[in-house]
Amino acid sequence: MKQATIKSFLFSTSALLLLLTVNAFVDDRSIPAADTRPNIIIIITDDQGYGDVGFNGCSDIQTPNIDKIAANGVVFTQAYVTYAVCAPSRAGLLTGRYQDRFGYSRNPLYKPNDPNQGLSLEETLLPQLLQQHNYTTMAIGKWHLGAHEKYRPWNRGFDTFFGFLGGGHRYHPNEYTIANEDSAKNEAESYKTKLTRNGVPVDETMYITDAFSREAVNFIKRSSKQPFFLYLAYNAPHAPLQATESYLKRYEHVKDTKRRTYAAMVSAVDDGVGVILATLQEQGIADNTIVIFLSDNGGPKQDNASDNGHLRGGKGTLFEGGIRVPFAMQWPMRIKSHTTYTKPVSSLDIFATIADELHITSQVKKPLDGVNLLPFINGLKNEAPHNYLYWRQYDQKRYAVLHASGLKLHLSDTSKMLFNVSSDIGEHQNIIQQEASNSSMLLAKKNEWEAQMIPPQIWGLNQEKQYQFGKKP
Ligand code: CA
């Protein structure tokens, strides 16, 4: 797209945005009655590659149940998370805001005794908002948004939590050798803590993925009479690669042992999704339950044998392979089955979609960075949901800016590259010379965006030394 086209595109979309903003202020729609409000389930996997679900063309791993979410609703083919690793991406998802606005820009050091090492308490998490509207809320699985008591899920809007607080975990209960999460000294030790229910250690016996699925089903069964919100954060298929014999058996034909174990781990998640969808049917609540499936960042091929399909790069990079993720959503009452949506969307949109559908956006204290996706996927709005999407890797001084046309600028201290991901999904052809004026325009947009962001407020995983010296993050 030439600059003139971008300008007119911008003009029409900013005029529309203005209209939408004005509308938001005069939104006097009443809040839907409790018994008509949708239940909400967000299923997030960890380090699963873009190409590792059937609905994105995966051929060696079967994901029939995850694919049902796609078939029952919409697949977003160009969906992004807000960061290329776990914790910042989850912070963006659960606040609906760029995590750089509040400095949750790193994977945190595991410091259960440090009251400053967590997601700012000035931010409202989606479950906090929903709790105020009488949703029953539960988080299951990986937290990663602060290990200190004041940041733990039950103090951030979740009535119930079952899982662990760090960035990952071992999968077999005989390896849970650390009695409680406060005595784990670092991230590696946090992988071996006992799982807890609201902080009370439990004696788990099941493979972790199956345990999380069991908890999800039990929660749905006991909450089916009222609106509920379930945040199901599987740590699979994040390393370490560990599966059970029964799941491995399904992939005996896969020669690469790493890929075989990875496939088995994804299969365990898929079985879990299957029982969850079946439970919604049994309870008669499937039609008015939103089920969202996504991965928290792209696959790190070297670590877990994941596959990002045709995308360049993987976890930790701002190439498409690091930030574009499998993303599908069903809500039979509102979304037509077998819908495909191809314009860029973001995990930031999840919060905004839910808040707007519940008519409670005006009660959100800070401006959201996402938009309600429903009018876009239902064809009521034809423009792009986002003119621009932004990424910042503060410590590496790397940035990316994506324009709705597909132009994507990569910036670092040592390089500048421009790709058109609409025509060149693999980011092979650097067109920065040919598109100099668009590059300058994208650079200006990035600077404008960054002026609203703040530096990291927490220490990162590889900053133990700075932390010990008591410097400020
Ligand atoms: Ca991750």
Coordinates of C-alpha atoms and ligand atoms in Angstrom, one line a residue:
M1 CA 0.0 0.0 0.0
K2 CA 1.4 3.4 -1.0
Q3 CA 1.6 6.2 1.5
A4 CA -1.4 8.1 0.0
T5 CA -3.5 4.9 0.4
I6 CA -2.4 4.5 4.0
K7 CA -3.3 8.1 4.7
S8 CA -6.8 7.8 3.4
F9 CA -7.1 4.5 5.2
L10 CA -6.0 6.2 8.4
F11 CA -8.4 9.1 7.9
S12 CA -11.4 6.9 7.5
T13 CA -10.5 4.6 10.3
S14 CA -9.7 7.5 12.7
A15 CA -13.0 9.1 11.9
L16 CA -14.7 5.8 12.7
L17 CA -12.7 5.4 15.9
L18 CA -13.8 8.8 17.0
L19 CA -17.4 7.8 16.4
L20 CA -16.9 4.6 18.3
T21 CA -15.3 6.5 21.2
V22 CA -18.2 8.9 21.3
N23 CA -20.6 6.0 21.2
A24 CA -18.8 4.3 24.1
F25 CA -19.5 7.4 26.3
V26 CA -23.1 7.4 25.5
D27 CA -23.5 3.7 25.8
D28 CA -26.6 3.4 27.9
R29 CA -27.3 -0.3 27.1
S30 CA -28.3 -2.0 30.3
I31 CA -26.1 -4.8 31.6
P32 CA -27.6 -8.1 30.4
A33 CA -29.5 -10.1 33.0
A34 CA -27.4 -12.7 34.8
D35 CA -29.1 -15.7 33.2
T36 CA -28.5 -14.4 29.6
R37 CA -24.8 -13.5 30.1
P38 CA -22.4 -15.9 28.5
N39 CA -20.0 -18.2 30.3
I40 CA -16.4 -17.6 29.3
I41 CA -13.6 -20.1 29.0
I42 CA -10.1 -19.0 27.9
I43 CA -7.9 -22.0 27.1
I44 CA -4.3 -20.9 26.7
T45 CA -1.4 -23.3 25.9
D46 CA 2.2 -22.6 26.4
D47 CA 4.8 -22.4 23.6
Q48 CA 2.6 -24.2 21.1
G49 CA 3.6 -23.3 17.5
Y50 CA 1.3 -21.6 14.9
G51 CA 1.4 -24.8 12.8
D52 CA 0.7 -27.2 15.6
V53 CA -3.1 -27.3 15.4
G54 CA -5.2 -29.1 12.8
F55 CA -7.1 -25.8 11.9
N56 CA -3.8 -24.3 10.8
G57 CA -2.9 -27.3 8.7
C58 CA -0.9 -29.5 11.1
S59 CA -0.6 -33.0 9.7
D60 CA 1.4 -35.0 12.1
I61 CA -0.4 -34.1 15.4
Q62 CA -4.2 -34.7 15.6
T63 CA -6.1 -32.0 17.4
P64 CA -9.8 -33.0 16.6
N65 CA -11.2 -31.3 19.7
I66 CA -9.3 -28.0 19.5
D67 CA -10.4 -28.1 15.8
K68 CA -14.0 -28.3 17.0
I69 CA -13.7 -24.9 18.5
A70 CA -12.6 -23.6 15.2
A71 CA -15.4 -25.4 13.3
N72 CA -18.0 -24.3 15.8
G73 CA -16.9 -20.7 15.4
V74 CA -14.1 -18.6 14.0
V75 CA -10.5 -19.1 13.2
F76 CA -8.3 -16.0 13.2
T77 CA -5.6 -16.6 10.7
Q78 CA -3.6 -13.6 11.7
A79 CA -3.8 -13.4 15.4
Y80 CA -1.1 -12.0 17.6
V81 CA -0.1 -12.0 21.3
T82 CA 1.6 -8.9 22.8
Y83 CA 4.9 -10.4 23.5
A84 CA 7.1 -13.3 22.3
V85 CA 7.4 -15.0 25.7
C86 CA 5.1 -16.1 28.4
A87 CA 4.5 -13.7 31.2
P88 CA 4.3 -10.3 29.4
S89 CA 1.9 -12.0 26.9
R90 CA -0.4 -13.2 29.7
A91 CA -0.3 -9.8 31.3
G92 CA -1.5 -8.2 28.0
L93 CA -4.2 -10.8 27.7
L94 CA -5.6 -10.5 31.2
T95 CA -5.5 -6.7 31.4
G96 CA -6.5 -6.0 27.8
R97 CA -3.6 -3.5 27.7
Y98 CA -0.1 -3.4 26.3
Q99 CA 1.9 -4.7 29.3
D100 CA 4.6 -2.1 28.5
R101 CA 2.1 0.5 29.8
F102 CA 2.6 -0.9 33.3
G103 CA 6.1 -2.3 33.0
Y104 CA 5.4 -6.1 33.0
S105 CA 7.8 -6.5 30.2
R106 CA 9.9 -9.5 31.2
N107 CA 9.6 -13.0 32.3
P108 CA 9.9 -12.4 36.1
L109 CA 12.3 -13.8 38.6
Y110 CA 10.5 -16.2 40.9
K111 CA 10.5 -14.2 44.2
P112 CA 7.6 -15.3 46.4
N113 CA 8.8 -13.0 49.3
D114 CA 9.2 -9.9 47.2
P115 CA 6.2 -7.6 47.2
N116 CA 7.5 -5.7 44.1
Q117 CA 7.9 -8.6 41.7
G118 CA 4.5 -8.9 40.1
L119 CA 1.9 -7.4 37.8
S120 CA 1.0 -3.9 39.0
L121 CA -1.9 -3.8 41.4
E122 CA -3.0 -0.6 39.7
E123 CA -4.2 -2.7 36.8
T124 CA -7.6 -4.4 36.7
L125 CA -7.5 -8.0 35.5
L126 CA -10.5 -9.4 33.5
P127 CA -11.5 -11.7 36.3
Q128 CA -11.7 -8.8 38.7
L129 CA -14.1 -7.0 36.4
L130 CA -16.2 -10.1 36.0
Q131 CA -16.2 -10.9 39.7
Q132 CA -17.8 -7.4 40.2
H133 CA -20.6 -8.6 37.9
N134 CA -21.2 -11.8 39.9
Y135 CA -19.2 -14.2 37.7
T136 CA -17.8 -17.2 39.4
T137 CA -14.2 -17.2 38.4
M138 CA -11.5 -19.8 38.4
A139 CA -7.9 -20.0 37.2
I140 CA -6.3 -23.4 36.5
G141 CA -2.6 -24.1 35.6
K142 CA 0.2 -21.6 35.1
W143 CA 0.1 -18.2 36.7
H144 CA 3.4 -16.3 36.1
L145 CA 2.0 -12.9 37.0
G146 CA 3.6 -12.6 40.5
A147 CA 4.5 -15.2 43.1
H148 CA 4.2 -13.0 46.1
E149 CA 1.0 -13.4 48.1
K150 CA -0.5 -10.1 47.0
Y151 CA -0.2 -11.0 43.3
R152 CA -1.6 -14.5 43.6
P153 CA -4.7 -15.4 41.6
W154 CA -7.1 -15.4 44.5
N155 CA -6.1 -11.8 45.2
R156 CA -6.5 -10.9 41.5
G157 CA -10.1 -11.7 40.8
F158 CA -10.2 -15.5 40.9
D159 CA -12.4 -17.1 43.4
T160 CA -10.5 -20.3 43.0
F161 CA -7.1 -21.3 41.8
F162 CA -5.6 -24.7 41.1
G163 CA -2.1 -24.9 39.8
F164 CA 1.4 -23.3 40.3
L165 CA 2.8 -19.8 40.4
G166 CA 5.9 -19.8 38.3
G167 CA 6.6 -20.0 34.6
G168 CA 6.5 -23.7 34.1
H169 CA 6.2 -27.0 35.9
R170 CA 7.2 -30.7 35.8
Y171 CA 4.4 -32.9 34.6
H172 CA 4.7 -36.1 36.7
P173 CA 3.6 -35.8 40.4
N174 CA 6.5 -37.9 41.7
E175 CA 8.7 -34.9 40.7
Y176 CA 6.8 -32.4 42.9
T177 CA 9.4 -32.6 45.6
I178 CA 9.1 -29.1 47.1
A179 CA 6.4 -28.9 49.7
N180 CA 5.2 -25.4 49.0
E181 CA 5.6 -22.4 46.7
D182 CA 7.2 -20.1 49.3
S183 CA 10.2 -22.4 49.8
A184 CA 11.1 -22.6 46.1
K185 CA 14.2 -20.4 45.8
N186 CA 14.1 -19.8 42.1
E187 CA 12.3 -20.4 38.9
A188 CA 13.9 -23.9 38.4
E189 CA 12.7 -24.9 41.9
S190 CA 9.3 -23.5 41.2
Y191 CA 8.9 -26.3 38.6
K192 CA 8.9 -28.9 41.4
T193 CA 6.5 -27.4 43.9
K194 CA 3.4 -29.3 44.9
L195 CA 0.3 -27.9 43.1
T196 CA -2.0 -25.9 45.3
R197 CA -5.6 -25.1 45.6
N198 CA -5.7 -21.4 46.6
G199 CA -2.2 -21.8 48.2
V200 CA -3.0 -25.1 50.0
P201 CA -0.7 -27.8 48.7
V202 CA -2.5 -30.8 47.3
D203 CA -1.4 -34.4 46.8
E204 CA -1.9 -34.8 43.1
T205 CA -1.6 -38.1 41.4
M206 CA -2.5 -37.4 37.8
Y207 CA -0.3 -36.3 34.9
I208 CA -0.5 -32.5 35.2
T209 CA -2.4 -31.8 31.9
D210 CA -5.1 -34.4 32.9
A211 CA -5.3 -32.9 36.4
F212 CA -6.0 -29.5 34.9
S213 CA -8.6 -30.9 32.6
R214 CA -10.3 -32.7 35.5
E215 CA -10.4 -29.4 37.5
A216 CA -11.9 -27.6 34.5
V217 CA -14.7 -30.1 34.1
N218 CA -15.5 -30.1 37.8
F219 CA -15.6 -26.3 37.8
I220 CA -18.0 -26.2 34.9
K221 CA -20.2 -28.8 36.5
R222 CA -20.5 -27.0 39.8
S223 CA -20.9 -23.5 38.1
S224 CA -23.3 -24.2 35.3
K225 CA -26.2 -22.5 36.9
Q226 CA -24.7 -19.0 36.7
P227 CA -22.2 -17.2 34.5
F228 CA -18.7 -18.3 35.1
F229 CA -15.3 -17.4 33.8
L230 CA -12.6 -20.1 33.5
Y231 CA -9.0 -19.2 32.7
L232 CA -7.4 -22.6 31.8
A233 CA -3.7 -22.1 31.4
Y234 CA -2.1 -25.4 30.5
N235 CA 1.7 -25.4 30.8
A236 CA 1.8 -28.0 28.0
P237 CA 3.6 -28.1 25.6
H238 CA 6.2 -26.0 27.3
A239 CA 9.5 -27.8 28.2
P240 CA 10.4 -30.1 29.9
L241 CA 9.1 -32.6 27.4
Q242 CA 7.2 -35.1 29.5
A243 CA 4.3 -37.3 28.5
T244 CA 2.6 -40.5 29.6
E245 CA 2.8 -43.8 27.9
S246 CA -0.8 -43.7 26.7
Y247 CA -0.3 -40.4 24.9
L248 CA 3.1 -41.4 23.5
K249 CA 1.5 -44.6 22.1
R250 CA -0.6 -42.5 19.7
Y251 CA 2.6 -41.2 18.1
E252 CA 4.8 -44.3 17.9
H253 CA 5.1 -43.6 14.2
V254 CA 6.8 -40.2 14.7
K255 CA 10.6 -40.9 14.5
D256 CA 11.9 -37.7 16.1
T257 CA 11.6 -38.5 19.8
K258 CA 11.3 -34.9 20.8
R259 CA 8.5 -34.3 18.3
R260 CA 6.8 -37.5 19.4
T261 CA 6.7 -36.3 23.0
Y262 CA 5.6 -32.9 22.0
A263 CA 2.8 -34.4 20.0
A264 CA 1.8 -36.5 22.9
M265 CA 1.6 -33.4 25.1
V266 CA -0.5 -31.5 22.6
S267 CA -2.7 -34.6 22.4
A268 CA -3.3 -34.5 26.2
V269 CA -4.4 -30.9 25.9
D270 CA -6.7 -31.9 23.0
D271 CA -8.3 -34.7 25.1
G272 CA -8.9 -32.1 27.8
V273 CA -10.6 -29.7 25.4
G274 CA -12.7 -32.6 24.2
V275 CA -14.1 -33.4 27.7
I276 CA -14.6 -29.7 28.3
L277 CA -16.7 -29.2 25.2
A278 CA -18.6 -32.4 25.9
T279 CA -19.3 -31.2 29.5
L280 CA -20.7 -27.9 28.1
Q281 CA -23.1 -30.0 25.9
E282 CA -24.1 -32.2 28.7
Q283 CA -24.9 -29.2 30.9
G284 CA -26.9 -27.6 28.1
I285 CA -24.8 -24.5 28.2
A286 CA -22.7 -24.8 25.1
D287 CA -24.7 -22.2 23.0
N288 CA -24.1 -19.4 25.4
T289 CA -20.5 -20.2 26.4
I290 CA -17.6 -18.4 24.8
V291 CA -14.7 -20.7 24.3
I292 CA -11.4 -19.2 23.2
F293 CA -8.3 -21.2 22.4
L294 CA -4.8 -19.6 21.8
S295 CA -1.1 -20.1 22.5
D296 CA 0.8 -17.6 24.6
N297 CA 3.6 -17.1 22.1
G298 CA 5.2 -18.9 19.2
G299 CA 6.9 -22.2 19.4
P300 CA 10.6 -22.5 20.4
K301 CA 11.5 -25.2 18.0
Q302 CA 14.9 -26.1 19.6
D303 CA 13.3 -26.5 23.1
N304 CA 10.2 -28.4 22.4
A305 CA 10.2 -29.5 18.7
S306 CA 7.2 -27.2 18.0
D307 CA 6.4 -26.0 14.5
N308 CA 5.5 -22.5 13.4
G309 CA 4.5 -23.5 9.9
H310 CA 5.6 -21.0 7.2
L311 CA 6.4 -18.3 9.8
R312 CA 9.9 -17.1 10.3
G313 CA 11.5 -17.3 13.8
G314 CA 9.9 -18.5 17.0
K315 CA 9.5 -17.8 20.7
G316 CA 11.6 -14.8 21.8
T317 CA 11.7 -13.1 18.4
L318 CA 9.4 -10.5 16.9
F319 CA 9.2 -12.3 13.6
E320 CA 5.8 -13.8 12.9
G321 CA 6.9 -17.2 14.4
G322 CA 7.3 -15.5 17.8
I323 CA 4.1 -13.6 18.1
R324 CA 1.5 -15.0 15.6
V325 CA -0.4 -17.8 17.3
P326 CA -3.2 -20.3 16.8
F327 CA -6.4 -18.6 17.8
A328 CA -10.0 -19.8 17.5
M329 CA -13.2 -18.9 19.3
Q330 CA -16.7 -20.3 19.5
W331 CA -19.9 -18.8 20.8
P332 CA -22.7 -20.6 19.0
M333 CA -25.3 -18.0 20.0
R334 CA -23.4 -15.1 18.4
I335 CA -20.8 -16.5 16.0
K336 CA -21.5 -18.5 12.8
S337 CA -19.8 -21.8 12.6
H338 CA -16.9 -22.3 10.1
T339 CA -16.0 -18.6 10.0
T340 CA -12.5 -17.5 9.0
Y341 CA -11.3 -14.1 9.8
T342 CA -8.1 -12.9 8.1
K343 CA -7.4 -9.4 9.3
P344 CA -4.9 -8.9 12.1
V345 CA -6.4 -9.3 15.6
S346 CA -4.7 -9.4 19.0
S347 CA -5.0 -11.2 22.3
L348 CA -5.7 -7.6 23.6
D349 CA -9.1 -7.9 21.9
I350 CA -10.3 -10.7 24.3
F351 CA -10.8 -8.3 27.2
A352 CA -12.5 -5.7 25.1
T353 CA -14.8 -8.2 23.4
I354 CA -16.0 -9.6 26.6
A355 CA -16.4 -6.2 28.3
D356 CA -18.3 -4.8 25.4
E357 CA -20.6 -7.8 25.0
L358 CA -21.5 -7.4 28.7
H359 CA -22.0 -3.7 28.2
I360 CA -19.5 -2.9 31.0
T361 CA -16.7 -1.2 29.0
S362 CA -17.5 2.1 30.7
Q363 CA -16.7 0.5 34.1
V364 CA -13.2 -0.4 33.0
K365 CA -10.9 2.1 34.8
K366 CA -8.1 2.4 32.3
P367 CA -8.3 2.6 28.5
L368 CA -8.2 -0.8 26.8
D369 CA -6.0 -1.4 23.8
G370 CA -8.3 -4.0 22.2
V371 CA -11.6 -3.8 20.4
N372 CA -14.8 -6.0 20.4
L373 CA -14.2 -8.5 17.6
L374 CA -17.8 -9.6 17.2
P375 CA -18.8 -6.8 14.7
F376 CA -15.8 -7.6 12.6
I377 CA -16.2 -11.3 12.4
N378 CA -20.0 -11.0 11.9
G379 CA -19.4 -8.7 8.9
L380 CA -20.9 -5.6 10.4
K381 CA -17.6 -3.8 10.2
N382 CA -15.4 -4.2 7.2
E383 CA -12.4 -2.1 8.2
A384 CA -9.4 -3.6 10.0
P385 CA -9.8 -3.9 13.8
H386 CA -6.4 -2.3 14.3
N387 CA -4.6 0.2 12.2
Y388 CA -1.4 -0.6 14.1
L389 CA -0.1 -3.3 16.5
Y390 CA 3.1 -2.8 18.4
W391 CA 5.7 -4.9 20.2
R392 CA 8.6 -3.9 22.4
Q393 CA 11.5 -6.0 23.7
Y394 CA 12.9 -3.5 26.1
D395 CA 16.2 -5.2 27.1
Q396 CA 17.0 -6.2 23.5
K397 CA 16.0 -2.7 22.3
R398 CA 13.9 -4.4 19.6
Y399 CA 10.5 -3.3 18.2
A400 CA 8.0 -4.3 15.6
V401 CA 5.1 -2.3 14.2
L402 CA 2.5 -3.8 12.0
H403 CA 0.2 -1.8 9.8
A404 CA -3.2 -3.2 8.9
S405 CA -2.0 -3.4 5.3
G406 CA 0.5 -6.0 6.2
L407 CA 3.6 -3.7 6.3
K408 CA 5.7 -4.6 9.3
L409 CA 8.7 -2.7 10.5
H410 CA 11.4 -4.4 12.6
L411 CA 13.7 -2.1 14.5
S412 CA 16.8 -2.7 16.6
D413 CA 20.1 -0.9 17.3
T414 CA 21.7 -2.7 14.5
S415 CA 19.0 -3.2 11.9
K416 CA 15.9 -1.9 10.3
M417 CA 13.8 -4.2 8.1
L418 CA 10.4 -3.9 6.5
F419 CA 8.3 -6.8 5.3
N420 CA 4.8 -7.1 3.9
V421 CA 3.4 -10.1 5.8
S422 CA 0.2 -10.1 3.7
S423 CA 2.2 -11.1 0.6
D424 CA 5.3 -12.5 2.3
I425 CA 4.2 -14.4 5.4
G426 CA 7.7 -15.8 5.9
E427 CA 9.3 -12.3 6.1
H428 CA 11.9 -13.2 3.5
Q429 CA 12.0 -10.0 1.4
N430 CA 13.2 -6.9 3.1
I431 CA 11.6 -4.0 1.2
I432 CA 12.8 -1.1 3.3
Q433 CA 14.6 0.5 0.4
Q434 CA 11.5 0.5 -1.8
E435 CA 9.2 1.7 0.9
A436 CA 11.3 4.4 2.6
S437 CA 8.4 6.8 3.3
N438 CA 6.2 4.1 4.8
S439 CA 9.1 3.0 6.9
S440 CA 9.5 6.5 8.3
M441 CA 5.8 6.7 8.9
L442 CA 5.8 3.4 10.9
L443 CA 8.9 4.6 12.8
A444 CA 7.0 7.7 13.8
K445 CA 4.0 5.7 14.9
K446 CA 6.3 3.5 17.0
N447 CA 7.8 6.5 18.7
E448 CA 4.3 8.0 19.3
W449 CA 3.3 4.6 20.9
E450 CA 6.4 4.2 23.0
A451 CA 6.0 7.6 24.5
Q452 CA 3.0 6.2 26.4
M453 CA 4.9 3.2 27.7
I454 CA 7.1 2.9 30.8
P455 CA 10.3 0.9 31.5
P456 CA 10.0 -2.6 33.1
Q457 CA 9.0 -2.5 36.7
I458 CA 10.1 -6.0 37.5
W459 CA 13.3 -8.0 37.2
G460 CA 13.7 -10.6 34.5
L461 CA 14.8 -14.2 34.7
N462 CA 18.4 -13.5 33.7
Q463 CA 18.8 -10.6 36.0
E464 CA 19.4 -12.3 39.3
K465 CA 22.7 -10.4 39.9
Q466 CA 21.2 -7.0 39.4
Y467 CA 18.4 -8.1 41.7
Q468 CA 20.9 -9.2 44.4
F469 CA 22.7 -5.9 44.2
G470 CA 19.4 -4.2 45.0
K471 CA 19.3 -2.0 41.9
K472 CA 16.0 -0.7 40.6
P473 CA 14.5 -2.6 37.6
Ligands
CA1 CA 5.0 -19.4 26.6

